[in-house]
mmCIF file of C-alpha atoms in Angstrom:
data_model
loop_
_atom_site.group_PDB
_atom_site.id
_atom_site.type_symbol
_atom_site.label_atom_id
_atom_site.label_comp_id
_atom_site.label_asym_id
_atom_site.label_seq_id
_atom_site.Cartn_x
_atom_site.Cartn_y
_atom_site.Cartn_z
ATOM 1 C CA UNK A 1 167.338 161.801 230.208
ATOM 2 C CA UNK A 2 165.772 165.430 230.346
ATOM 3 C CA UNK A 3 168.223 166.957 233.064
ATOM 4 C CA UNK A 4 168.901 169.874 231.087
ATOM 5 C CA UNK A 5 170.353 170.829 227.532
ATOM 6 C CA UNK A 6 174.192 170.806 227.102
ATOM 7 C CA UNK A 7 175.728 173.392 228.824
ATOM 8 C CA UNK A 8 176.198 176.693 226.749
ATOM 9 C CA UNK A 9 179.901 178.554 225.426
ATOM 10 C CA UNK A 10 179.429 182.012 225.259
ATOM 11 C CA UNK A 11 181.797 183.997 223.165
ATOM 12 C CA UNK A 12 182.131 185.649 219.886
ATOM 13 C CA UNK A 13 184.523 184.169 217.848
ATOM 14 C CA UNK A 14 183.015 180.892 215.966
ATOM 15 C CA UNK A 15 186.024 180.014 214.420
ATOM 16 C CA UNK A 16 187.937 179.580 217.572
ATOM 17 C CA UNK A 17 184.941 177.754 219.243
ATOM 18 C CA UNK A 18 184.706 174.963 216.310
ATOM 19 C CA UNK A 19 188.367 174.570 216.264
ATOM 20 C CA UNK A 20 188.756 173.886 219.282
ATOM 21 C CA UNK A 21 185.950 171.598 219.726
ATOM 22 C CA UNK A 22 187.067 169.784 216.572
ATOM 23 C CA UNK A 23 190.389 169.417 217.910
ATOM 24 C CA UNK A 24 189.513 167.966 220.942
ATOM 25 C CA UNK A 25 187.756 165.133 219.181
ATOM 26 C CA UNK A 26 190.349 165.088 216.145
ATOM 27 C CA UNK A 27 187.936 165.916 213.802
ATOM 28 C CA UNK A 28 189.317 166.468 210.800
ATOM 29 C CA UNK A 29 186.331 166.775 208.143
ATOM 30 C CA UNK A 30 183.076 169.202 208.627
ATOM 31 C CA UNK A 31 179.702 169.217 207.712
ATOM 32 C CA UNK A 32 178.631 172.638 207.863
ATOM 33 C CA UNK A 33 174.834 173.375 207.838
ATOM 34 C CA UNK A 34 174.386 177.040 207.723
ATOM 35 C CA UNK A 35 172.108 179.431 205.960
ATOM 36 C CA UNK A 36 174.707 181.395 204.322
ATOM 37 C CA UNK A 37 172.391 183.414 201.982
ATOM 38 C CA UNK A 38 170.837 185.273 205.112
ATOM 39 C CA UNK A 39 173.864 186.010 206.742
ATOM 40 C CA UNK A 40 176.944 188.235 206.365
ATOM 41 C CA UNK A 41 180.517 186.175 205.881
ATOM 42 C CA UNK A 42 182.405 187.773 209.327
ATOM 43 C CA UNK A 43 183.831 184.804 210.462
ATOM 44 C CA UNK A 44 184.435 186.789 213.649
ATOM 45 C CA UNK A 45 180.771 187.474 214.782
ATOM 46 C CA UNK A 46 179.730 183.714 214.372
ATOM 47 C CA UNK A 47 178.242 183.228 210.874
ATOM 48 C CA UNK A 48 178.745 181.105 208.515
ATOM 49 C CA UNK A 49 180.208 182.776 204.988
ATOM 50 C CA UNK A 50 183.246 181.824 202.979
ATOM 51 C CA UNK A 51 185.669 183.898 206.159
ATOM 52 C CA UNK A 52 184.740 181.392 208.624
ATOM 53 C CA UNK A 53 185.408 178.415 205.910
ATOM 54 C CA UNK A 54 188.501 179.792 204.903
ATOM 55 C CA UNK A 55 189.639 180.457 208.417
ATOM 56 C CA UNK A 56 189.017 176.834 209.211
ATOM 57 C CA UNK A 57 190.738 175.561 206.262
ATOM 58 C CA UNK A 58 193.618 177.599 207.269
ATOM 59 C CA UNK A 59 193.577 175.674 210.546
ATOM 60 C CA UNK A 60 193.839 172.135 208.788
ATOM 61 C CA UNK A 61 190.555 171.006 208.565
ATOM 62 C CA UNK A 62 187.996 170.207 205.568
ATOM 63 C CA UNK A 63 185.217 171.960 205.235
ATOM 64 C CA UNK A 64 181.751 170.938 203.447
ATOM 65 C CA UNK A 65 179.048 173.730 203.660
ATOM 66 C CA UNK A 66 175.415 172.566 203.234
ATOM 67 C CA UNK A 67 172.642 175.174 203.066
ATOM 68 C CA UNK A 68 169.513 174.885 205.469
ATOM 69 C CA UNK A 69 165.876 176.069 203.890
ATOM 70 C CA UNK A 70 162.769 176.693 205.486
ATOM 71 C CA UNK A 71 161.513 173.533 207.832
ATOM 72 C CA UNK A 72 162.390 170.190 208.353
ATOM 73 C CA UNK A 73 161.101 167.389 206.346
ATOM 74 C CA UNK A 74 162.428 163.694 205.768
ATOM 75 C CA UNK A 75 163.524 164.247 202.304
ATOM 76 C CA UNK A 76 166.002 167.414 203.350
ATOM 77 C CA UNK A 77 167.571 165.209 206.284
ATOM 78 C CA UNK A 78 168.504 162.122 204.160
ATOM 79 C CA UNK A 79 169.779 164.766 201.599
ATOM 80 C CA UNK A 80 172.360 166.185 204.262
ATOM 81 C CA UNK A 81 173.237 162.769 205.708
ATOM 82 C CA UNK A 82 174.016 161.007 201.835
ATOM 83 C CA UNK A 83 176.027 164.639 201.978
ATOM 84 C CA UNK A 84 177.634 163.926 204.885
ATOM 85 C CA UNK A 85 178.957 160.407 204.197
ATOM 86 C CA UNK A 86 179.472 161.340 200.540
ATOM 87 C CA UNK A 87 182.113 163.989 201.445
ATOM 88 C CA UNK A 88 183.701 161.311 204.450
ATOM 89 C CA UNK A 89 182.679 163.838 207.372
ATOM 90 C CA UNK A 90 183.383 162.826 210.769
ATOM 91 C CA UNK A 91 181.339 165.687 212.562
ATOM 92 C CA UNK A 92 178.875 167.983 212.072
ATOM 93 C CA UNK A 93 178.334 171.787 212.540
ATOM 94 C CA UNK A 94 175.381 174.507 212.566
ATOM 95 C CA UNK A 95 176.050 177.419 212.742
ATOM 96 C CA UNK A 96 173.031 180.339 212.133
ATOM 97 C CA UNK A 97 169.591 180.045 213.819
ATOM 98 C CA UNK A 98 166.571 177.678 215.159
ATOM 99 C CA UNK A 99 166.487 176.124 211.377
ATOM 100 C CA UNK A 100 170.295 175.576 211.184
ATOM 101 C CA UNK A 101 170.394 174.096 214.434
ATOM 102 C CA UNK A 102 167.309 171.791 214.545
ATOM 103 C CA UNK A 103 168.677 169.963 210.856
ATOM 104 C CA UNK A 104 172.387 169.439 212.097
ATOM 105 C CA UNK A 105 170.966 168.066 215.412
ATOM 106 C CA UNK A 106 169.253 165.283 212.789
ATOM 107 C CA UNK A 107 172.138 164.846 210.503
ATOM 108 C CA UNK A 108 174.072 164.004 213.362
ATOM 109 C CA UNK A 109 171.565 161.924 214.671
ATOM 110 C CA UNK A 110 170.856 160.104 211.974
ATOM 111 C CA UNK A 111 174.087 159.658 210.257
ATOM 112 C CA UNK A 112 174.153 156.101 211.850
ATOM 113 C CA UNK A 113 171.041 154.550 212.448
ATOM 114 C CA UNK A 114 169.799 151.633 210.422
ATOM 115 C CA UNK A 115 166.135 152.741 210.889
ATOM 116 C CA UNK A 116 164.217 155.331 209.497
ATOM 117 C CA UNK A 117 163.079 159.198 211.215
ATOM 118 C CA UNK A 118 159.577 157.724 211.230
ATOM 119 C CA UNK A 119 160.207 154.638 212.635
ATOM 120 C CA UNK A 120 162.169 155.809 215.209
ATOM 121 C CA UNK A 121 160.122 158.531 216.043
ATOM 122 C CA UNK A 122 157.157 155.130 216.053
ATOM 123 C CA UNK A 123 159.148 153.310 218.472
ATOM 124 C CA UNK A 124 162.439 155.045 220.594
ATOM 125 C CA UNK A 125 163.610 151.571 221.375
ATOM 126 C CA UNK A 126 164.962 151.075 217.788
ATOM 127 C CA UNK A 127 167.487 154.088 218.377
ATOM 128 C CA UNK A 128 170.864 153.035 218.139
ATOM 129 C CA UNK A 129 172.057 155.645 220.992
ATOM 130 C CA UNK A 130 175.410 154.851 219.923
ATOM 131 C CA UNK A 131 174.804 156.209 216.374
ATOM 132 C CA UNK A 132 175.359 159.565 216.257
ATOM 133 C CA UNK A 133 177.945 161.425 214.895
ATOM 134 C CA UNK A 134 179.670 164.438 217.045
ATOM 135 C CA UNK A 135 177.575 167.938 216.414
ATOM 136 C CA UNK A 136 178.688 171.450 217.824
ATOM 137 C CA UNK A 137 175.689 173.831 217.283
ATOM 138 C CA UNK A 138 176.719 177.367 217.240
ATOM 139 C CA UNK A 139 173.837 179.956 218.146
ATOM 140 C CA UNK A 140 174.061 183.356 216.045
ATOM 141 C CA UNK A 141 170.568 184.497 217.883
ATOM 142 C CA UNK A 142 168.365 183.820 220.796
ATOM 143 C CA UNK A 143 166.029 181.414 218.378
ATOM 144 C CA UNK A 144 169.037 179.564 218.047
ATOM 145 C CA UNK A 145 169.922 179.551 221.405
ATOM 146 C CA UNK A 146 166.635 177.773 222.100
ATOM 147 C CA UNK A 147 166.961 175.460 219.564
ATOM 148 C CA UNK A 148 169.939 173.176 220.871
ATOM 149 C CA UNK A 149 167.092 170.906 222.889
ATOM 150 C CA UNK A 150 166.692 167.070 221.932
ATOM 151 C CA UNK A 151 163.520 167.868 220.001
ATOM 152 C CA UNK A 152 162.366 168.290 216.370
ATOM 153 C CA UNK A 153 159.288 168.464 214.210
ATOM 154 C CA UNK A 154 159.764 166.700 210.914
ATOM 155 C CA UNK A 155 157.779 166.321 208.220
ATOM 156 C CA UNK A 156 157.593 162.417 206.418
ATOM 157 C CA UNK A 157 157.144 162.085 202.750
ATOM 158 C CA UNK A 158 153.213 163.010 203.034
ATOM 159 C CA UNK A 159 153.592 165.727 204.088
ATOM 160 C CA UNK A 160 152.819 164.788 207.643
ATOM 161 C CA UNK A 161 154.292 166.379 210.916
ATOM 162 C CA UNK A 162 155.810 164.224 213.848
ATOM 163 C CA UNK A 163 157.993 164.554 216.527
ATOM 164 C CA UNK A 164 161.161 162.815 217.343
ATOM 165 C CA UNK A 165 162.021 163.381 220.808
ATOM 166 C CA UNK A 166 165.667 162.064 222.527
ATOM 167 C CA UNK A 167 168.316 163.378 223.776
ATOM 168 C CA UNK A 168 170.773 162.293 221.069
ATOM 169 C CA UNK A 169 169.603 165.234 219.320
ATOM 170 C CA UNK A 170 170.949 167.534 221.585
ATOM 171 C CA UNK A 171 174.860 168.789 220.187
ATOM 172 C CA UNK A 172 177.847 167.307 222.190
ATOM 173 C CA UNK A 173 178.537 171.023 222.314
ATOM 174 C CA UNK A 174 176.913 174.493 221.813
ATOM 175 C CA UNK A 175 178.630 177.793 222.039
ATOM 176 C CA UNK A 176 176.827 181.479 221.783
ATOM 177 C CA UNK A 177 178.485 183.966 218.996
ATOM 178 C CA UNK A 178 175.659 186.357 218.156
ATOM 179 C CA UNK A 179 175.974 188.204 214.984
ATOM 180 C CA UNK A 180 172.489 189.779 215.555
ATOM 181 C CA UNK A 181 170.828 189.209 219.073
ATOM 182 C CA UNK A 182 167.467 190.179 217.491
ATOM 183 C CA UNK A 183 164.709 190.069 220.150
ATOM 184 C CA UNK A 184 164.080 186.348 221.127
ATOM 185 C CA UNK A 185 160.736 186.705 219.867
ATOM 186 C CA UNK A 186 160.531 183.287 217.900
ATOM 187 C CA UNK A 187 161.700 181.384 220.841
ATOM 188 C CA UNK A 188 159.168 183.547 223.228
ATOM 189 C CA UNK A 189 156.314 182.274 221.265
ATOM 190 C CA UNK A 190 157.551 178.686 221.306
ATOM 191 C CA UNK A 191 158.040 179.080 224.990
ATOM 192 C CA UNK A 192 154.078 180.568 225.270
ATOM 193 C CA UNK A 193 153.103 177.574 223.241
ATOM 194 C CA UNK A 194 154.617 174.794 225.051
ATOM 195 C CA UNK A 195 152.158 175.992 228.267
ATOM 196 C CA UNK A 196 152.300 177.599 231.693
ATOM 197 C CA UNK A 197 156.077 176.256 232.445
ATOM 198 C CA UNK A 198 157.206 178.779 229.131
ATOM 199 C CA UNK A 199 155.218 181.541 230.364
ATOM 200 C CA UNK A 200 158.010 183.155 232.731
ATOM 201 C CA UNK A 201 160.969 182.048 229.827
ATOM 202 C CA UNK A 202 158.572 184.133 228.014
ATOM 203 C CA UNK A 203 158.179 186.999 229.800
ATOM 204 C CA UNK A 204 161.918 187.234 230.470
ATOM 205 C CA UNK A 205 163.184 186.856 226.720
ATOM 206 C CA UNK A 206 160.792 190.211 226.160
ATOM 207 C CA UNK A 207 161.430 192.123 229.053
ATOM 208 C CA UNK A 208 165.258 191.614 228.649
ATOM 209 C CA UNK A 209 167.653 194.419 227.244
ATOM 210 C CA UNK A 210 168.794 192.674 224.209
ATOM 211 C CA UNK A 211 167.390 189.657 225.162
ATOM 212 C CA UNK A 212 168.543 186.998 227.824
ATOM 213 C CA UNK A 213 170.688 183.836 226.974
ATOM 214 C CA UNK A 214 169.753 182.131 229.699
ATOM 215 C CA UNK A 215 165.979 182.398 229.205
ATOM 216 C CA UNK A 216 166.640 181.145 226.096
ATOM 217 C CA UNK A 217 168.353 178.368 227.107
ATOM 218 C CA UNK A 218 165.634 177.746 229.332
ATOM 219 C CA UNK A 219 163.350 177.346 226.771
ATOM 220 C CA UNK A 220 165.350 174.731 224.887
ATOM 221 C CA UNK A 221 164.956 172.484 228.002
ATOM 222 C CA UNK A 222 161.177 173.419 228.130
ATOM 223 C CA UNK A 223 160.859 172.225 224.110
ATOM 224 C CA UNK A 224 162.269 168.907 225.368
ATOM 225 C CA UNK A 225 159.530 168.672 227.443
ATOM 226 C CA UNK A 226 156.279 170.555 225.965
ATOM 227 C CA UNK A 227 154.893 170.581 222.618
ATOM 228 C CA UNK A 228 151.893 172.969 221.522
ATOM 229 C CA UNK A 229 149.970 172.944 218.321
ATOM 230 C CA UNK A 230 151.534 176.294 217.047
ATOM 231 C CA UNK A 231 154.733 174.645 217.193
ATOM 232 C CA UNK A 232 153.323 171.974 214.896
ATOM 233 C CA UNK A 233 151.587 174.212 212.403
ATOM 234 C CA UNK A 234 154.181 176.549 211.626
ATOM 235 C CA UNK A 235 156.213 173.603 210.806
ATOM 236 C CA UNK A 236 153.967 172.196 209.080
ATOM 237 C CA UNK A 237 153.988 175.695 206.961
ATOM 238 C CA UNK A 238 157.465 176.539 206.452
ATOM 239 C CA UNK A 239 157.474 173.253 204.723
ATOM 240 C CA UNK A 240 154.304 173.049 202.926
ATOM 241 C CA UNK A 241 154.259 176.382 201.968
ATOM 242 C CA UNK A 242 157.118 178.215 202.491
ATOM 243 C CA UNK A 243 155.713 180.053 205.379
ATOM 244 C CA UNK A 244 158.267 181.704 207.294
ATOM 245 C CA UNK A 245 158.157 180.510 211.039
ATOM 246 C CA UNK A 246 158.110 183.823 212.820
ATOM 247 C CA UNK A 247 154.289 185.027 210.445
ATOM 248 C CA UNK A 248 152.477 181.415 211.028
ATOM 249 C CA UNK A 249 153.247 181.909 214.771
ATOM 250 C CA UNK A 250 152.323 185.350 215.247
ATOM 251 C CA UNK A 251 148.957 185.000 213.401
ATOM 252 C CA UNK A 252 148.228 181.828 216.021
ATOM 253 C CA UNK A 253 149.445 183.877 218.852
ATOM 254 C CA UNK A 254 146.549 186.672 217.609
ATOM 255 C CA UNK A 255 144.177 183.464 217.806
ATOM 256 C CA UNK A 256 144.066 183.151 221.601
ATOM 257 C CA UNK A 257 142.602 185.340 223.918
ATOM 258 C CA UNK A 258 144.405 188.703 223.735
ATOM 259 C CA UNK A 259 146.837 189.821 226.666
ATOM 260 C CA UNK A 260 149.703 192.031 226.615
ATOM 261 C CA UNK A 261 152.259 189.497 226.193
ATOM 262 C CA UNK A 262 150.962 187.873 223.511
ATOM 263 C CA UNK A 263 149.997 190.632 221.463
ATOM 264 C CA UNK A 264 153.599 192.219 222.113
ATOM 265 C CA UNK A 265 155.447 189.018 221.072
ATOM 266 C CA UNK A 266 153.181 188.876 217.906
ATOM 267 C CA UNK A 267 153.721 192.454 217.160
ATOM 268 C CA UNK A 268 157.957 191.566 217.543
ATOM 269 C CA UNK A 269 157.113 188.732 215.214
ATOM 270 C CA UNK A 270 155.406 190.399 212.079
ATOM 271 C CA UNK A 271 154.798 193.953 212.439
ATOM 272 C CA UNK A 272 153.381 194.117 209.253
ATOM 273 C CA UNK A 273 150.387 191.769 210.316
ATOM 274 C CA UNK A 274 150.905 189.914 207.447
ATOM 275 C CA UNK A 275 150.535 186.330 209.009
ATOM 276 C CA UNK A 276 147.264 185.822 208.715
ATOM 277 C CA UNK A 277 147.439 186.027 204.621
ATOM 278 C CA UNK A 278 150.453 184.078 204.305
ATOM 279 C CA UNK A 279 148.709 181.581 205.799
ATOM 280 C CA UNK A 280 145.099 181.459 203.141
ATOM 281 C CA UNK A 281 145.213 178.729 201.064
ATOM 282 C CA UNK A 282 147.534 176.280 202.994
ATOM 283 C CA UNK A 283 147.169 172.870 201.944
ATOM 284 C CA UNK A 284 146.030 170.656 204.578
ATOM 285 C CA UNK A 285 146.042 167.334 202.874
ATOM 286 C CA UNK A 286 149.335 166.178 204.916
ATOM 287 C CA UNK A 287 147.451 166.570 208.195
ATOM 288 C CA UNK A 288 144.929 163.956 207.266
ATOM 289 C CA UNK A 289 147.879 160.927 207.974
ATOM 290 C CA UNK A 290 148.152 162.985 211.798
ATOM 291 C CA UNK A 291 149.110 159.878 214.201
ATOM 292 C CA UNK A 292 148.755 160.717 218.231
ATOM 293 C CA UNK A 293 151.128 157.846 219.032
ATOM 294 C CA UNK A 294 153.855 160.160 217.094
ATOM 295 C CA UNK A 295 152.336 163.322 217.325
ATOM 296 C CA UNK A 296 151.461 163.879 221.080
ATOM 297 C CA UNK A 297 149.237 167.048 220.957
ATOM 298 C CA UNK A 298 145.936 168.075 219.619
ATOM 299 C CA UNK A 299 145.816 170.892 216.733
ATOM 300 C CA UNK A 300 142.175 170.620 215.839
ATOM 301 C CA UNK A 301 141.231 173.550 217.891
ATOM 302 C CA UNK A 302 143.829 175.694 216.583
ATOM 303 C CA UNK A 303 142.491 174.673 213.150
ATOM 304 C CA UNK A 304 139.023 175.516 213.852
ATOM 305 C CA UNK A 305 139.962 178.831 215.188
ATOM 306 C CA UNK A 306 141.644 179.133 211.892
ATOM 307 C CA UNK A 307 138.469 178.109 210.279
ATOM 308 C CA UNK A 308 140.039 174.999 209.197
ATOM 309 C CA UNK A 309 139.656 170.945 209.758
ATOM 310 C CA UNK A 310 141.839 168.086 209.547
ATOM 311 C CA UNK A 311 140.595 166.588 205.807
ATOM 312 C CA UNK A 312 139.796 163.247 205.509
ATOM 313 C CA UNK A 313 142.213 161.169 204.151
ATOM 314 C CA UNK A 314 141.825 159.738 201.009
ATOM 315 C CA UNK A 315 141.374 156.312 199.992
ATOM 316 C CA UNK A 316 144.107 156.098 197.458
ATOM 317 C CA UNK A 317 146.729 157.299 199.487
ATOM 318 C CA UNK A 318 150.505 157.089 198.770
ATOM 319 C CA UNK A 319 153.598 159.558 197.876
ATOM 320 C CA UNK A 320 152.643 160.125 194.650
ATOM 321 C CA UNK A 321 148.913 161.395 195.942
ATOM 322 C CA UNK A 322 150.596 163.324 198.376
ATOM 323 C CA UNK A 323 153.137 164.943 195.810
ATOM 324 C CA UNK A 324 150.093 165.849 193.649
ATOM 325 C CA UNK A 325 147.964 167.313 196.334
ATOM 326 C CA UNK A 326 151.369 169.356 197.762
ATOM 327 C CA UNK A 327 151.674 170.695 194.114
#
């Protein structure tokens, strides 16, 4: 099941690479999850503004944009998947970075199953592995790049993080058309985070000229595999809080003994040294539902080097407590 993410397209043009994909599986009607408010519209560098639609129209198919926020939470995927069948897609498309990617993969995943992300995240043998829809992911940056594995962090409707592992999440296809290479940074972290395996990924995404695809790739594999607790907590913050990834994980790369690899990637990641700040006065209430047989890693030691806890939870529990302590 974990031989290896799907194999990778480079090139620039993203309108050529969905055509043709969509083509090949007569796909006729997109769902397009992109992040169109941080990126330019030229169609021919990979992102995902009204050129690329238009140029895609022009080629005979339908187009139905959907705009990715910060994190992943169970609320924003059935949101894109009522989307998806309310507009009669038959495939699904990402095209921008790590957040782009990781939401189509569970769109796509989820657009059939009868169960629920938490319950199949409970118990893989209620995955329908027939359910998913087809998916292209198209990477516009390393981050994305490394984001095409068959892994997500999701947040249920308490605000709780889990993790849904399988490869159904991975795209049938992925193709490379950077519009800014940027400096892999975000997936360098990830890759320090998910143990000793990501340290060389690591090394190699921030010795690189420009970066290196492949040791991004590489990485995507290695999130199949690994999770750490930073990974957890800074999703856990761009949902709760709005917390942009690339701060939460810098400030808990600054939390570990310092080396020069760390303290370069965390410099790449917020040169400001802001993350620390943006992270006072997160709410922690959601972590108090944590379950290990869903959550396979231990972030209490993160939190106490944080000065934080896991708070108890509460006796009246529920979705309306949870909306109220989230507010």
């Amino acid at each position: 099941m974990w031989g290896g993410v799907v194999p990778l397209r480079a090139g620039p043009d993203a309108r050529e690479a969905i055509r043709s994909w969509a083509a090949a599986r007569r796909l006729r009607r997109l769902f397009l999850v992109r992040r169109d408010s941080l990126e330019p519209p030229v169609c021919a560098a990979g992102t995902a503004g009204p050129d690329l639609i238009s140029g895609l129209e022009a080629e005979g198919l339908a187009v139905f944009p959907f705009e990715a926020g910060l994190g992943v939470s169970v609320a924003i995927v059935a949101e894109a998947v009522g989307a998806f069948h309310f507009d009669g897609c038959d495939g699904v498309v990402a095209v921008g970075g790590d957040g782009c990617i990781e939401l189509a993969g569970l769109v796509a995943f989820m657009a059939g199953q009868r169960r629920s992300l938490t319950e199949l995240a409970a118990d893989s043998r209620l995955i329908d592995p027939n359910a998913p829809v087809p998916s292209m992911a198209v990477a516009t940056d390393l981050d994305g790049v490394a984001a095409i594995g068959g892994s997500a962090i999701v947040l249920d409707d308490r605000g709780c993080p889990f993790l849904l592992r399988d490869a159904a999440l991975r795209p049938d296809a992925a193709a490379y058309c950077p519009y800014d290479v940027g400096d892999g940074a975000l997936a360098a972290a990830l890759a320090l985070d998910a143990g000793e395996e990501g340290r060389a990924a690591a090394v190699q995404l921030h010795a690189a000229t420009g970066g290196s695809v492949a040791a991004a790739l590489s990485v995507a594999g290695i999130l199949e595999r690994h999770i750490g607790p930073a990974r957890v907590l800074s999703a856990y913050a761009e949902v709760v809080a709005g917390t942009p990834r690339r701060l939460s994980l810098a400030c808990l790369l600054n939390l570990f003994p310092a080396d020069e690899l760390r303290t370069a990637i965390a410099t790449a990641l917020d040169p400001s040294g802001s993350g620390k700040s943006a992270l006072d006065g997160l709410p922690l209430d959601g972590l108090a539902h944590l379950d290990p047989s869903t959550l396979p890693v231990d972030i209490s030691g993160a939190l106490k080097m944080l000065g934080w806890e896991i708070p108890p939870r509460r006796r009246r529990g529920g979705r309306r407590g949870a909306a109220r302590d989230r507010g």
